[in-house]
Amino acid sequence: MKLQTICAALALGALAVAANGAAAADNAKAEAAYKATCMACHGSGVMNAPKVGDKPAWKPRVAKGKPAVYANAIKGFNMMPARGGNPALKDDEVKAVVDYMIGKSS
């Protein structure tokens, strides 16, 4: 019985390491997409884009809920073009970049 418990614990540990590795890879992809597409405006606040890291600017946006922020990023909002002007980004990629920016800003 002890061996089964040890094996189960090792398996869970391996799954956690794999999940953390996958999350880190996904975060790196989101960061790369942010730098390639979104940073031009969200890094400097061009056309009133909320700057990444500006918690007060992001607070009312986050308060609307992530689905609303995702929809704005995908469809475009005010001066921001759909998908930040990069039509090659898939919905899930846009959502990952939104999550990345919110994570840095809240």
JSON list of C-alpha atoms in Angstrom, two decimals:
[
{"chain": "A", "resi": 1, "resn": "MET", "atom": "CA", "xyz": [0.00, 0.00, 0.00]},
{"chain": "A", "resi": 2, "resn": "LYS", "atom": "CA", "xyz": [2.84, 2.38, 0.79]},
{"chain": "A", "resi": 3, "resn": "LEU", "atom": "CA", "xyz": [4.36, 1.85, -2.65]},
{"chain": "A", "resi": 4, "resn": "GLN", "atom": "CA", "xyz": [1.05, 2.76, -4.31]},
{"chain": "A", "resi": 5, "resn": "THR", "atom": "CA", "xyz": [0.87, 5.96, -2.28]},
{"chain": "A", "resi": 6, "resn": "ILE", "atom": "CA", "xyz": [4.43, 6.88, -3.23]},
{"chain": "A", "resi": 7, "resn": "CYS", "atom": "CA", "xyz": [3.75, 6.16, -6.91]},
{"chain": "A", "resi": 8, "resn": "ALA", "atom": "CA", "xyz": [0.57, 8.21, -6.84]},
{"chain": "A", "resi": 9, "resn": "ALA", "atom": "CA", "xyz": [2.39, 11.13, -5.21]},
{"chain": "A", "resi": 10, "resn": "LEU", "atom": "CA", "xyz": [5.17, 10.94, -7.80]},
{"chain": "A", "resi": 11, "resn": "ALA", "atom": "CA", "xyz": [2.64, 10.86, -10.63]},
{"chain": "A", "resi": 12, "resn": "LEU", "atom": "CA", "xyz": [0.82, 13.89, -9.24]},
{"chain": "A", "resi": 13, "resn": "GLY", "atom": "CA", "xyz": [4.13, 15.70, -8.87]},
{"chain": "A", "resi": 14, "resn": "ALA", "atom": "CA", "xyz": [5.04, 14.92, -12.48]},
{"chain": "A", "resi": 15, "resn": "LEU", "atom": "CA", "xyz": [1.65, 16.20, -13.65]},
{"chain": "A", "resi": 16, "resn": "ALA", "atom": "CA", "xyz": [2.14, 19.42, -11.69]},
{"chain": "A", "resi": 17, "resn": "VAL", "atom": "CA", "xyz": [5.57, 19.95, -13.23]},
{"chain": "A", "resi": 18, "resn": "ALA", "atom": "CA", "xyz": [4.17, 19.30, -16.71]},
{"chain": "A", "resi": 19, "resn": "ALA", "atom": "CA", "xyz": [1.27, 21.68, -16.10]},
{"chain": "A", "resi": 20, "resn": "ASN", "atom": "CA", "xyz": [3.62, 24.39, -14.86]},
{"chain": "A", "resi": 21, "resn": "GLY", "atom": "CA", "xyz": [5.82, 23.89, -17.91]},
{"chain": "A", "resi": 22, "resn": "ALA", "atom": "CA", "xyz": [2.83, 24.16, -20.24]},
{"chain": "A", "resi": 23, "resn": "ALA", "atom": "CA", "xyz": [1.60, 27.27, -18.44]},
{"chain": "A", "resi": 24, "resn": "ALA", "atom": "CA", "xyz": [5.03, 28.86, -18.72]},
{"chain": "A", "resi": 25, "resn": "ALA", "atom": "CA", "xyz": [5.15, 28.08, -22.44]},
{"chain": "A", "resi": 26, "resn": "ASP", "atom": "CA", "xyz": [1.66, 29.53, -22.93]},
{"chain": "A", "resi": 27, "resn": "ASN", "atom": "CA", "xyz": [2.64, 32.64, -20.98]},
{"chain": "A", "resi": 28, "resn": "ALA", "atom": "CA", "xyz": [5.75, 33.04, -23.14]},
{"chain": "A", "resi": 29, "resn": "LYS", "atom": "CA", "xyz": [3.62, 32.81, -26.29]},
{"chain": "A", "resi": 30, "resn": "ALA", "atom": "CA", "xyz": [1.20, 35.40, -24.91]},
{"chain": "A", "resi": 31, "resn": "GLU", "atom": "CA", "xyz": [4.08, 37.70, -23.99]},
{"chain": "A", "resi": 32, "resn": "ALA", "atom": "CA", "xyz": [5.56, 37.34, -27.48]},
{"chain": "A", "resi": 33, "resn": "ALA", "atom": "CA", "xyz": [2.20, 38.14, -29.10]},
{"chain": "A", "resi": 34, "resn": "TYR", "atom": "CA", "xyz": [1.81, 41.13, -26.78]},
{"chain": "A", "resi": 35, "resn": "LYS", "atom": "CA", "xyz": [5.25, 42.43, -27.75]},
{"chain": "A", "resi": 36, "resn": "ALA", "atom": "CA", "xyz": [4.63, 41.87, -31.47]},
{"chain": "A", "resi": 37, "resn": "THR", "atom": "CA", "xyz": [1.10, 43.24, -31.65]},
{"chain": "A", "resi": 38, "resn": "CYS", "atom": "CA", "xyz": [-0.16, 45.03, -28.56]},
{"chain": "A", "resi": 39, "resn": "MET", "atom": "CA", "xyz": [2.83, 46.72, -26.96]},
{"chain": "A", "resi": 40, "resn": "ALA", "atom": "CA", "xyz": [2.90, 49.53, -29.51]},
{"chain": "A", "resi": 41, "resn": "CYS", "atom": "CA", "xyz": [-0.23, 51.01, -27.95]},
{"chain": "A", "resi": 42, "resn": "HIS", "atom": "CA", "xyz": [-0.58, 49.29, -24.57]},
{"chain": "A", "resi": 43, "resn": "GLY", "atom": "CA", "xyz": [3.06, 49.89, -23.71]},
{"chain": "A", "resi": 44, "resn": "SER", "atom": "CA", "xyz": [2.86, 53.65, -24.15]},
{"chain": "A", "resi": 45, "resn": "GLY", "atom": "CA", "xyz": [-0.84, 54.49, -23.83]},
{"chain": "A", "resi": 46, "resn": "VAL", "atom": "CA", "xyz": [-1.30, 55.59, -27.44]},
{"chain": "A", "resi": 47, "resn": "MET", "atom": "CA", "xyz": [-4.86, 56.72, -28.15]},
{"chain": "A", "resi": 48, "resn": "ASN", "atom": "CA", "xyz": [-5.80, 56.20, -24.49]},
{"chain": "A", "resi": 49, "resn": "ALA", "atom": "CA", "xyz": [-4.99, 52.49, -24.55]},
{"chain": "A", "resi": 50, "resn": "PRO", "atom": "CA", "xyz": [-4.61, 51.33, -20.96]},
{"chain": "A", "resi": 51, "resn": "LYS", "atom": "CA", "xyz": [-0.92, 50.77, -20.34]},
{"chain": "A", "resi": 52, "resn": "VAL", "atom": "CA", "xyz": [0.13, 47.38, -19.09]},
{"chain": "A", "resi": 53, "resn": "GLY", "atom": "CA", "xyz": [0.92, 47.74, -15.41]},
{"chain": "A", "resi": 54, "resn": "ASP", "atom": "CA", "xyz": [-1.40, 50.73, -14.88]},
{"chain": "A", "resi": 55, "resn": "LYS", "atom": "CA", "xyz": [-3.72, 49.18, -12.29]},
{"chain": "A", "resi": 56, "resn": "PRO", "atom": "CA", "xyz": [-6.14, 52.14, -12.05]},
{"chain": "A", "resi": 57, "resn": "ALA", "atom": "CA", "xyz": [-6.60, 52.18, -15.84]},
{"chain": "A", "resi": 58, "resn": "TRP", "atom": "CA", "xyz": [-7.32, 48.45, -15.99]},
{"chain": "A", "resi": 59, "resn": "LYS", "atom": "CA", "xyz": [-9.56, 48.26, -12.91]},
{"chain": "A", "resi": 60, "resn": "PRO", "atom": "CA", "xyz": [-12.83, 49.41, -14.59]},
{"chain": "A", "resi": 61, "resn": "ARG", "atom": "CA", "xyz": [-12.14, 47.21, -17.60]},
{"chain": "A", "resi": 62, "resn": "VAL", "atom": "CA", "xyz": [-11.51, 44.13, -15.48]},
{"chain": "A", "resi": 63, "resn": "ALA", "atom": "CA", "xyz": [-14.62, 44.95, -13.43]},
{"chain": "A", "resi": 64, "resn": "LYS", "atom": "CA", "xyz": [-16.71, 44.39, -16.57]},
{"chain": "A", "resi": 65, "resn": "GLY", "atom": "CA", "xyz": [-15.52, 40.80, -16.62]},
{"chain": "A", "resi": 66, "resn": "LYS", "atom": "CA", "xyz": [-13.07, 38.99, -18.81]},
{"chain": "A", "resi": 67, "resn": "PRO", "atom": "CA", "xyz": [-15.70, 38.02, -21.42]},
{"chain": "A", "resi": 68, "resn": "ALA", "atom": "CA", "xyz": [-16.30, 41.73, -22.11]},
{"chain": "A", "resi": 69, "resn": "VAL", "atom": "CA", "xyz": [-12.57, 42.47, -22.31]},
{"chain": "A", "resi": 70, "resn": "TYR", "atom": "CA", "xyz": [-12.06, 39.47, -24.59]},
{"chain": "A", "resi": 71, "resn": "ALA", "atom": "CA", "xyz": [-14.90, 40.61, -26.87]},
{"chain": "A", "resi": 72, "resn": "ASN", "atom": "CA", "xyz": [-13.46, 44.12, -27.11]},
{"chain": "A", "resi": 73, "resn": "ALA", "atom": "CA", "xyz": [-10.02, 42.76, -27.95]},
{"chain": "A", "resi": 74, "resn": "ILE", "atom": "CA", "xyz": [-11.37, 40.35, -30.57]},
{"chain": "A", "resi": 75, "resn": "LYS", "atom": "CA", "xyz": [-13.89, 42.70, -32.20]},
{"chain": "A", "resi": 76, "resn": "GLY", "atom": "CA", "xyz": [-12.10, 46.00, -31.60]},
{"chain": "A", "resi": 77, "resn": "PHE", "atom": "CA", "xyz": [-13.09, 48.84, -29.32]},
{"chain": "A", "resi": 78, "resn": "ASN", "atom": "CA", "xyz": [-12.95, 52.60, -29.76]},
{"chain": "A", "resi": 79, "resn": "MET", "atom": "CA", "xyz": [-9.65, 53.25, -31.57]},
{"chain": "A", "resi": 80, "resn": "MET", "atom": "CA", "xyz": [-8.33, 49.70, -31.11]},
{"chain": "A", "resi": 81, "resn": "PRO", "atom": "CA", "xyz": [-8.71, 47.56, -34.22]},
{"chain": "A", "resi": 82, "resn": "ALA", "atom": "CA", "xyz": [-9.98, 44.01, -34.01]},
{"chain": "A", "resi": 83, "resn": "ARG", "atom": "CA", "xyz": [-7.31, 41.64, -32.69]},
{"chain": "A", "resi": 84, "resn": "GLY", "atom": "CA", "xyz": [-5.04, 44.62, -32.08]},
{"chain": "A", "resi": 85, "resn": "GLY", "atom": "CA", "xyz": [-4.63, 44.93, -35.84]},
{"chain": "A", "resi": 86, "resn": "ASN", "atom": "CA", "xyz": [-3.24, 41.40, -36.24]},
{"chain": "A", "resi": 87, "resn": "PRO", "atom": "CA", "xyz": [-5.89, 39.33, -38.06]},
{"chain": "A", "resi": 88, "resn": "ALA", "atom": "CA", "xyz": [-3.65, 36.24, -37.83]},
{"chain": "A", "resi": 89, "resn": "LEU", "atom": "CA", "xyz": [-4.28, 35.97, -34.07]},
{"chain": "A", "resi": 90, "resn": "LYS", "atom": "CA", "xyz": [-6.86, 33.33, -33.19]},
{"chain": "A", "resi": 91, "resn": "ASP", "atom": "CA", "xyz": [-9.48, 34.00, -30.53]},
{"chain": "A", "resi": 92, "resn": "ASP", "atom": "CA", "xyz": [-7.64, 31.86, -27.96]},
{"chain": "A", "resi": 93, "resn": "GLU", "atom": "CA", "xyz": [-4.41, 33.72, -28.66]},
{"chain": "A", "resi": 94, "resn": "VAL", "atom": "CA", "xyz": [-6.11, 37.09, -28.19]},
{"chain": "A", "resi": 95, "resn": "LYS", "atom": "CA", "xyz": [-7.62, 35.85, -24.92]},
{"chain": "A", "resi": 96, "resn": "ALA", "atom": "CA", "xyz": [-4.21, 34.65, -23.74]},
{"chain": "A", "resi": 97, "resn": "VAL", "atom": "CA", "xyz": [-2.72, 38.09, -24.46]},
{"chain": "A", "resi": 98, "resn": "VAL", "atom": "CA", "xyz": [-5.59, 39.76, -22.60]},
{"chain": "A", "resi": 99, "resn": "ASP", "atom": "CA", "xyz": [-4.95, 37.44, -19.65]},
{"chain": "A", "resi": 100, "resn": "TYR", "atom": "CA", "xyz": [-1.25, 38.29, -19.83]},
{"chain": "A", "resi": 101, "resn": "MET", "atom": "CA", "xyz": [-1.94, 42.04, -19.82]},
{"chain": "A", "resi": 102, "resn": "ILE", "atom": "CA", "xyz": [-4.50, 41.79, -17.01]},
{"chain": "A", "resi": 103, "resn": "GLY", "atom": "CA", "xyz": [-2.08, 39.67, -15.02]},
{"chain": "A", "resi": 104, "resn": "LYS", "atom": "CA", "xyz": [0.54, 42.41, -15.29]},
{"chain": "A", "resi": 105, "resn": "SER", "atom": "CA", "xyz": [-2.02, 45.13, -14.50]},
{"chain": "A", "resi": 106, "resn": "SER", "atom": "CA", "xyz": [-4.16, 44.00, -11.60]}
]
